[in-house]
Amino acid sequence: METTAVPTPANPIPTVAWLTNIFQSSGVIGPDVAVHTISGPADRLKGGIGGGPVIPYSITYNQNEDSGNTNKESLDSELPSTIVVKAAVARIVTKVAREAWFLNAMPKGTFSPPKIYYSVADFNVPEGMLIVMEDLRQSTTRLDQFHGGQGGANVETNSIQGQETISSEAVWKQAFETVAVTHAKFRNTANITKEARTKLKAANWF
């Protein structure tokens, strides 16, 4: 029987039944749809994006026969075809969990992060982080396509579509403006909570 075991930072591979439940409860799929397969790299430690612990998984779906729609190809094309799982367990006392905590705690509408389907932020020992999130490669373009291999940030694809001749300066300007607007909401303000000061890097300084 397919397990519904919850992924953890130490064992982050999602199962079909668990992901079906997560997607149904968050409205990604309806109650008549289920995740059919999840496939990822054979070697999770070597198969990450950029060589790191950021693992993409491909997904296919099934729909109940009595739903009236049995077009599986159409179903798969309309739903997320991939997710990204980012997980880490600290070997020493650090704050590897802060990214997961931040994405959960960040007020909605502050900026445009990936959709977060599930996350764990464990600040105990061993500290751990797990994020199951939207694969931004489906809707964004990396900046290094415009200005060399150091552009780790992304811009939304629809903002540069139809602009084949857009300059690298224009793309970088857009990215930096977005980052600046995000940072400006938290600098020199009183809305950084006491909890955030204990978890986010340099929060007290900001």
XYZ file of C-alpha atoms in Angstrom:
206
model
C 0.000 0.000 0.000
C 1.295 3.434 -0.946
C 2.654 5.263 2.102
C 1.583 8.751 3.139
C 4.754 9.299 5.166
C 5.576 12.983 5.588
C 8.923 14.062 4.073
C 11.569 15.294 6.497
C 14.868 17.136 6.015
C 16.700 13.828 6.471
C 14.348 11.895 4.154
C 12.922 14.499 1.776
C 11.608 12.318 -1.073
C 7.831 12.881 -1.445
C 5.467 9.955 -1.996
C 2.563 9.819 -4.435
C -0.110 9.598 -1.723
C 1.422 12.382 0.359
C 1.794 14.766 -2.588
C -1.756 14.003 -3.736
C -3.029 15.028 -0.295
C -0.900 18.207 -0.274
C -2.016 19.225 -3.773
C -5.695 18.517 -3.033
C -5.683 20.409 0.271
C -4.014 23.441 -1.324
C -6.327 23.482 -4.353
C -3.674 22.608 -6.926
C -5.754 19.608 -8.021
C -9.381 18.710 -7.433
C -10.667 15.780 -5.361
C -11.154 13.734 -8.540
C -7.449 13.985 -9.505
C -4.471 12.159 -8.006
C -0.730 12.226 -8.510
C 0.129 9.117 -10.535
C 3.942 9.109 -10.581
C 6.830 11.065 -9.063
C 10.237 10.585 -10.649
C 13.548 12.194 -9.819
C 17.301 11.676 -10.224
C 18.631 8.214 -9.471
C 21.267 9.735 -7.194
C 19.594 12.457 -5.148
C 22.925 13.823 -3.863
C 24.318 14.295 -7.381
C 21.128 15.209 -9.217
C 20.437 18.639 -7.742
C 20.011 21.862 -9.688
C 23.433 23.482 -9.869
C 24.920 20.486 -8.099
C 23.243 21.409 -4.797
C 20.485 19.924 -2.619
C 17.718 21.406 -4.815
C 16.073 18.397 -6.446
C 13.481 18.565 -9.264
C 10.839 15.845 -9.489
C 8.624 15.165 -12.510
C 4.918 14.487 -11.898
C 2.096 12.810 -13.822
C -1.565 12.576 -12.835
C -4.600 10.315 -12.971
C -8.256 11.319 -12.942
C -11.165 9.267 -11.650
C -12.984 7.523 -14.469
C -16.366 8.818 -13.279
C -15.189 12.438 -13.477
C -16.168 12.661 -17.142
C -12.677 13.606 -18.308
C -10.240 10.810 -19.120
C -7.892 12.823 -21.373
C -4.668 12.176 -19.465
C -2.482 14.197 -21.836
C -4.702 17.248 -21.335
C -4.702 16.711 -17.586
C -0.906 16.536 -17.344
C -0.480 19.659 -19.487
C -2.737 21.762 -17.252
C -1.112 20.898 -13.923
C 2.414 21.389 -12.513
C 4.685 18.977 -14.365
C 7.508 19.373 -11.846
C 8.141 20.392 -8.256
C 11.398 21.296 -6.530
C 12.402 19.891 -3.150
C 15.118 21.690 -1.215
C 16.333 20.029 1.969
C 19.270 20.304 4.357
C 20.273 19.053 7.781
C 22.950 20.977 9.661
C 26.030 19.148 10.898
C 26.800 21.961 13.328
C 24.689 24.621 15.060
C 23.773 26.937 12.221
C 20.535 28.356 10.884
C 19.914 26.289 7.797
C 16.179 26.361 8.566
C 15.763 30.106 8.174
C 14.914 29.981 4.444
C 11.923 27.701 5.053
C 10.821 29.809 8.016
C 11.144 33.028 5.994
C 9.057 31.763 3.067
C 6.299 30.733 5.484
C 6.384 33.888 7.599
C 6.744 36.448 4.808
C 3.517 38.463 4.440
C 1.719 37.560 1.235
C 2.155 40.082 -1.552
C 5.505 41.345 -0.279
C 7.333 39.858 -3.210
C 6.962 36.995 -5.688
C 8.459 33.817 -4.246
C 7.698 30.397 -5.658
C 4.502 28.776 -4.432
C 5.322 26.824 -1.283
C 3.360 23.580 -1.037
C 4.949 22.380 2.201
C 7.869 23.330 4.422
C 9.692 22.365 7.612
C 11.839 24.783 9.614
C 13.452 22.946 12.514
C 15.778 25.148 14.558
C 16.559 22.398 17.058
C 19.587 20.120 16.884
C 20.045 18.873 14.265
C 18.538 21.877 12.584
C 16.756 21.027 9.382
C 15.028 22.611 6.414
C 12.627 21.169 3.872
C 10.810 23.123 1.170
C 8.496 21.565 -1.416
C 7.882 24.332 -3.917
C 6.929 25.423 -7.401
C 9.549 24.881 -10.088
C 10.314 28.441 -11.221
C 12.138 27.190 -14.286
C 8.694 26.802 -15.888
C 7.846 30.507 -15.665
C 11.102 32.443 -15.264
C 14.376 33.054 -17.066
C 17.778 33.059 -15.372
C 19.717 36.292 -15.673
C 22.898 34.511 -16.695
C 21.378 34.118 -20.158
C 21.778 37.870 -20.523
C 24.989 38.657 -18.708
C 27.341 35.750 -18.074
C 27.379 32.865 -15.657
C 27.094 34.810 -12.400
C 23.439 35.784 -12.759
C 21.822 33.480 -10.240
C 18.607 35.514 -10.007
C 15.537 34.998 -12.172
C 13.033 37.282 -13.897
C 9.494 36.363 -14.875
C 9.467 35.149 -18.450
C 6.307 37.038 -19.409
C 8.029 40.338 -18.565
C 10.659 39.847 -21.280
C 8.688 37.921 -23.896
C 8.757 39.554 -27.291
C 11.891 41.481 -26.371
C 14.545 39.381 -28.076
C 16.822 42.401 -28.294
C 16.416 43.459 -24.659
C 19.792 44.459 -23.227
C 21.412 42.784 -20.262
C 21.376 46.167 -18.506
C 17.586 46.403 -18.845
C 17.052 42.895 -17.492
C 19.374 43.447 -14.540
C 17.703 46.798 -13.785
C 14.338 45.045 -13.557
C 15.728 42.370 -11.247
C 17.472 44.844 -8.944
C 14.381 47.054 -8.702
C 12.316 44.047 -7.611
C 14.896 43.121 -4.975
C 15.106 46.740 -3.783
C 11.336 47.012 -3.327
C 11.364 43.820 -1.265
C 14.225 44.977 0.975
C 12.729 48.452 1.397
C 9.683 47.006 3.142
C 11.841 45.715 5.994
C 14.723 48.156 6.391
C 14.576 50.622 9.264
C 11.070 49.547 10.271
C 9.504 48.161 13.414
C 7.671 45.346 11.664
C 10.500 42.843 12.072
C 9.045 40.676 14.805
C 10.923 39.456 17.860
C 10.747 35.923 16.455
C 12.289 37.065 13.176
C 15.172 38.710 15.018
C 16.160 35.310 16.428
C 15.908 33.519 13.092
C 16.854 35.814 10.207
C 20.425 36.727 9.424
C 21.302 40.348 10.350
C 17.706 41.092 11.415
C 18.847 43.099 14.442
C 21.139 45.186 12.255
C 18.336 45.907 9.767
